[in-house]
């Protein structure tokens, strides 16, 4: 079975009621390829607003979730609360959380397990710094981030892996199609060896890092690139061109 093309939009800490409503209205009216699965991740304050206004067929993701079911965890949101609000996905392990908020591989893995056990999908981010790439450690870093999750999670059917080289995020410096394909193929091989043949075949591995309407078609032509996680460009009308990257 071919893997369904997947495009996520990560709004990060951007937008307000007016701009988010306008992005949603644009998406509702857009001619988006029906073969692409689309999920957008607004800031948590706007999750319900987004879900309320967004047409069915496009899903909404949180940018983070906590690993405990409820209780005295000020500032956190649980998987059950997301489900209750019809928020069916979450991002986890974004490099901005790993780097700025010091989230460890083990913590990301625990939160991934909580999300999967609770029945929501996870866009699981991984990626290397420029220093690590230059030291030829890209595959080692990425697979060790994923291995932490494999320790906690056996069923990867609701995980989309987002390979996001940190040096390409928000920098305008996109990985070449060949650079991205090389890492995606390595992730797929790792999935086969460490999770199983079904995960190797079926798991979507998407690319993130300065994806735009200009570079998306070339990247989408690579055999192991199953879609994109888009930051800056997801706030712009050109997001629709990225959703349509595989359409003629
Ligand atoms: C991201 O935040 O996941 C991302 C890929 O950002 P950008 O597209 O802006 O590089």
Coordinates of C-alpha atoms and ligand atoms in Angstrom, one line a residue:
X1 CA 0.0 0.0 0.0
X2 CA 1.4 3.4 -0.9
X3 CA 1.9 5.7 2.1
X4 CA -0.5 8.6 2.2
X5 CA 1.2 12.0 1.7
X6 CA 1.1 14.0 5.0
X7 CA 1.5 17.7 5.5
X8 CA 1.6 19.3 9.0
X9 CA 1.5 23.0 9.7
X10 CA 3.3 24.1 12.9
X11 CA 2.2 27.6 13.8
X12 CA 4.5 27.7 16.8
X13 CA 3.8 30.7 19.1
X14 CA 2.4 32.7 16.2
X15 CA -1.1 34.1 15.4
X16 CA -4.0 35.6 17.2
X17 CA -7.8 35.1 16.9
X18 CA -8.1 37.1 13.8
X19 CA -5.1 35.7 11.9
X20 CA -5.9 32.1 12.8
X21 CA -9.5 32.5 11.7
X22 CA -8.2 33.8 8.4
X23 CA -5.7 31.0 7.9
X24 CA -8.5 28.5 8.7
X25 CA -10.9 30.2 6.3
X26 CA -8.3 30.1 3.5
X27 CA -7.7 26.4 4.1
X28 CA -11.5 25.7 4.2
X29 CA -11.8 27.3 0.7
X30 CA -8.6 26.0 -0.8
X31 CA -8.4 23.4 -3.6
X32 CA -6.3 21.0 -1.6
X33 CA -5.3 17.6 -2.9
X34 CA -7.8 15.2 -1.3
X35 CA -5.0 12.5 -1.2
X36 CA -2.9 14.6 1.2
X37 CA -3.6 14.2 4.9
X38 CA -3.4 17.6 6.5
X39 CA -3.0 18.5 10.2
X40 CA -2.4 22.0 11.6
X41 CA -1.0 22.8 15.0
X42 CA -1.9 26.2 16.4
X43 CA -0.8 27.4 19.9
X44 CA -2.8 25.6 22.6
X45 CA -4.9 28.6 23.4
X46 CA -6.4 28.5 19.9
X47 CA -6.9 24.7 19.5
X48 CA -10.6 24.8 20.2
X49 CA -11.2 27.9 18.0
X50 CA -9.3 26.2 15.2
X51 CA -11.3 23.0 15.5
X52 CA -14.5 24.9 15.6
X53 CA -13.9 26.8 12.4
X54 CA -11.9 24.3 10.4
X55 CA -13.7 22.1 7.9
X56 CA -13.9 18.3 8.6
X57 CA -11.2 16.3 6.8
X58 CA -8.4 18.5 8.2
X59 CA -7.2 17.5 11.6
X60 CA -5.9 19.7 14.5
X61 CA -2.7 18.9 16.5
X62 CA -1.4 20.2 19.8
X63 CA 2.2 21.3 19.8
X64 CA 2.9 19.3 23.0
X65 CA 1.1 17.1 25.5
X66 CA 1.9 15.9 29.0
X67 CA 2.4 12.2 30.0
X68 CA 0.2 12.2 33.1
X69 CA -3.6 11.7 32.9
X70 CA -4.6 14.6 35.2
X71 CA -3.7 16.3 38.4
X72 CA -1.4 19.0 39.8
X73 CA 0.7 19.8 36.7
X74 CA 0.3 23.5 36.3
X75 CA 0.5 24.7 32.7
X76 CA 0.2 21.2 31.1
X77 CA -2.5 19.6 29.0
X78 CA -3.4 15.9 29.0
X79 CA -4.1 13.5 26.2
X80 CA -7.7 13.0 27.5
X81 CA -8.3 16.7 27.4
X82 CA -7.1 16.8 23.8
X83 CA -9.4 13.9 22.9
X84 CA -12.3 15.5 24.7
X85 CA -11.8 18.6 22.5
X86 CA -11.5 16.6 19.2
X87 CA -7.8 17.3 18.9
X88 CA -6.6 14.1 17.3
X89 CA -2.8 14.7 17.0
X90 CA 0.1 16.2 18.8
X91 CA 3.6 17.2 17.8
X92 CA 6.3 15.8 20.2
X93 CA 10.0 16.3 20.4
X94 CA 10.2 19.4 18.3
X95 CA 13.8 20.7 18.4
X96 CA 12.6 24.0 19.9
X97 CA 11.3 22.0 22.9
X98 CA 14.4 19.7 23.0
X99 CA 16.8 22.7 22.9
X100 CA 15.0 25.7 24.5
X101 CA 13.0 23.7 27.1
X102 CA 15.6 21.0 27.6
X103 CA 13.3 18.1 26.9
X104 CA 15.2 14.8 27.0
X105 CA 14.8 11.9 24.6
X106 CA 13.4 9.9 27.5
X107 CA 10.7 12.5 28.4
X108 CA 9.7 12.8 24.7
X109 CA 9.4 9.0 24.6
X110 CA 7.2 8.9 27.7
X111 CA 4.9 11.6 26.3
X112 CA 4.8 9.7 23.0
X113 CA 3.7 6.6 24.8
X114 CA 1.0 8.5 26.7
X115 CA -0.4 10.0 23.5
X116 CA -0.4 6.6 21.6
X117 CA -1.9 4.8 24.6
X118 CA -4.6 7.5 24.8
X119 CA -5.4 7.1 21.1
X120 CA -4.1 10.2 19.5
X121 CA -1.5 10.4 16.7
X122 CA 2.0 11.8 17.2
X123 CA 4.1 13.8 14.8
X124 CA 7.4 12.8 16.3
X125 CA 10.2 15.2 15.5
X126 CA 13.9 14.3 15.4
X127 CA 17.0 15.9 13.9
X128 CA 20.6 16.9 14.3
X129 CA 22.4 20.2 14.9
X130 CA 24.8 21.6 12.3
X131 CA 27.7 20.6 14.6
X132 CA 26.5 17.0 14.7
X133 CA 26.0 16.9 10.9
X134 CA 29.5 18.2 10.4
X135 CA 30.8 15.5 12.7
X136 CA 29.1 12.9 10.6
X137 CA 26.7 12.0 13.5
X138 CA 23.4 12.7 11.8
X139 CA 22.1 9.1 11.6
X140 CA 23.4 8.2 15.0
X141 CA 21.6 11.2 16.6
X142 CA 18.4 10.7 14.8
X143 CA 18.2 7.0 15.4
X144 CA 19.0 7.4 19.1
X145 CA 16.2 9.9 19.5
X146 CA 13.9 7.4 17.8
X147 CA 15.3 4.4 19.8
X148 CA 14.2 6.1 23.1
X149 CA 10.7 6.1 21.8
X150 CA 10.9 2.5 20.6
X151 CA 11.7 1.5 24.1
X152 CA 8.4 2.8 25.3
X153 CA 6.1 2.3 22.2
X154 CA 5.7 -0.9 20.2
X155 CA 2.8 0.2 18.0
X156 CA 4.0 2.8 15.5
X157 CA 0.9 2.9 13.4
X158 CA -0.2 6.3 14.7
X159 CA 3.3 7.8 14.6
X160 CA 4.5 10.1 11.8
X161 CA 8.2 10.7 12.0
X162 CA 9.3 14.2 11.1
X163 CA 13.0 14.5 10.2
X164 CA 13.9 18.1 10.9
X165 CA 17.6 19.1 10.7
X166 CA 17.9 21.9 13.3
X167 CA 20.1 23.9 11.0
X168 CA 17.3 24.0 8.5
X169 CA 14.5 25.1 10.8
X170 CA 13.4 28.7 10.3
X171 CA 16.8 29.5 8.6
X172 CA 15.8 29.4 4.9
X173 CA 18.6 26.8 4.5
X174 CA 16.7 23.8 3.3
X175 CA 18.3 20.4 3.1
X176 CA 18.9 19.3 -0.4
X177 CA 16.6 16.6 -1.7
X178 CA 19.5 14.1 -1.7
X179 CA 20.5 15.0 1.9
X180 CA 16.9 14.6 3.2
X181 CA 16.4 11.3 1.2
X182 CA 19.6 9.9 2.7
X183 CA 18.4 10.4 6.2
X184 CA 14.8 9.3 5.5
X185 CA 16.1 6.1 4.0
X186 CA 18.2 5.5 7.1
X187 CA 15.2 6.1 9.3
X188 CA 13.2 3.6 7.3
X189 CA 16.0 1.0 7.6
X190 CA 16.1 1.7 11.3
X191 CA 12.3 1.2 11.6
X192 CA 12.7 -2.2 9.9
X193 CA 15.5 -3.3 12.2
X194 CA 14.1 -1.8 15.5
X195 CA 10.3 -1.8 15.2
X196 CA 9.4 -4.2 12.5
X197 CA 8.7 -4.7 8.8
X198 CA 5.2 -3.3 9.0
X199 CA 6.5 -0.1 10.5
X200 CA 9.3 0.1 8.0
X201 CA 6.7 -0.1 5.1
X202 CA 3.9 2.0 6.5
X203 CA 5.4 4.7 8.7
X204 CA 5.3 8.1 7.1
X205 CA 8.6 9.9 7.3
X206 CA 8.1 13.6 6.6
X207 CA 10.7 16.4 6.2
X208 CA 10.7 19.7 8.0
X209 CA 13.1 22.7 7.7
X210 CA 12.4 25.7 5.6
X211 CA 10.0 24.0 3.3
X212 CA 8.4 26.4 0.9
X213 CA 6.2 26.4 -2.2
X214 CA 9.4 26.7 -4.2
X215 CA 11.3 23.7 -2.9
X216 CA 8.5 21.3 -2.0
X217 CA 8.0 19.6 -5.3
X218 CA 11.6 18.5 -5.7
X219 CA 11.7 17.2 -2.1
X220 CA 8.3 15.4 -2.6
X221 CA 9.8 13.6 -5.6
X222 CA 12.1 11.5 -3.3
X223 CA 11.0 8.0 -2.6
X224 CA 11.2 8.1 1.2
X225 CA 9.9 11.6 1.7
X226 CA 6.2 11.1 2.6
X227 CA 5.3 14.7 3.3
X228 CA 6.3 17.8 5.2
X229 CA 6.2 19.5 8.6
X230 CA 6.0 23.2 7.8
X231 CA 6.6 26.1 10.1
X232 CA 6.8 29.6 8.7
X233 CA 5.1 28.8 5.4
X234 CA 2.1 27.2 7.1
X235 CA 1.0 30.7 8.2
X236 CA 0.9 31.8 4.5
X237 CA -1.4 31.1 1.6
X238 CA 1.5 29.2 0.0
X239 CA 0.8 26.4 2.5
X240 CA -1.8 25.1 0.1
X241 CA 0.9 24.7 -2.7
X242 CA 2.9 22.6 -0.2
X243 CA -0.2 20.4 0.5
X244 CA -0.4 20.0 -3.3
X245 CA 3.3 19.2 -3.8
X246 CA 2.5 15.8 -5.2
X247 CA -0.3 17.0 -7.5
X248 CA 0.5 17.7 -11.1
Ligands
LIG1 C1 9.1 23.6 12.1 O1 8.9 24.4 13.0 O2 8.8 22.4 12.4 C2 9.7 24.0 10.9 C3 10.1 23.1 10.0 O3 9.8 25.3 10.7 P1 10.2 26.1 9.3 O4 9.4 25.5 8.2 O5 9.9 27.5 9.5 O6 11.7 25.9 9.0

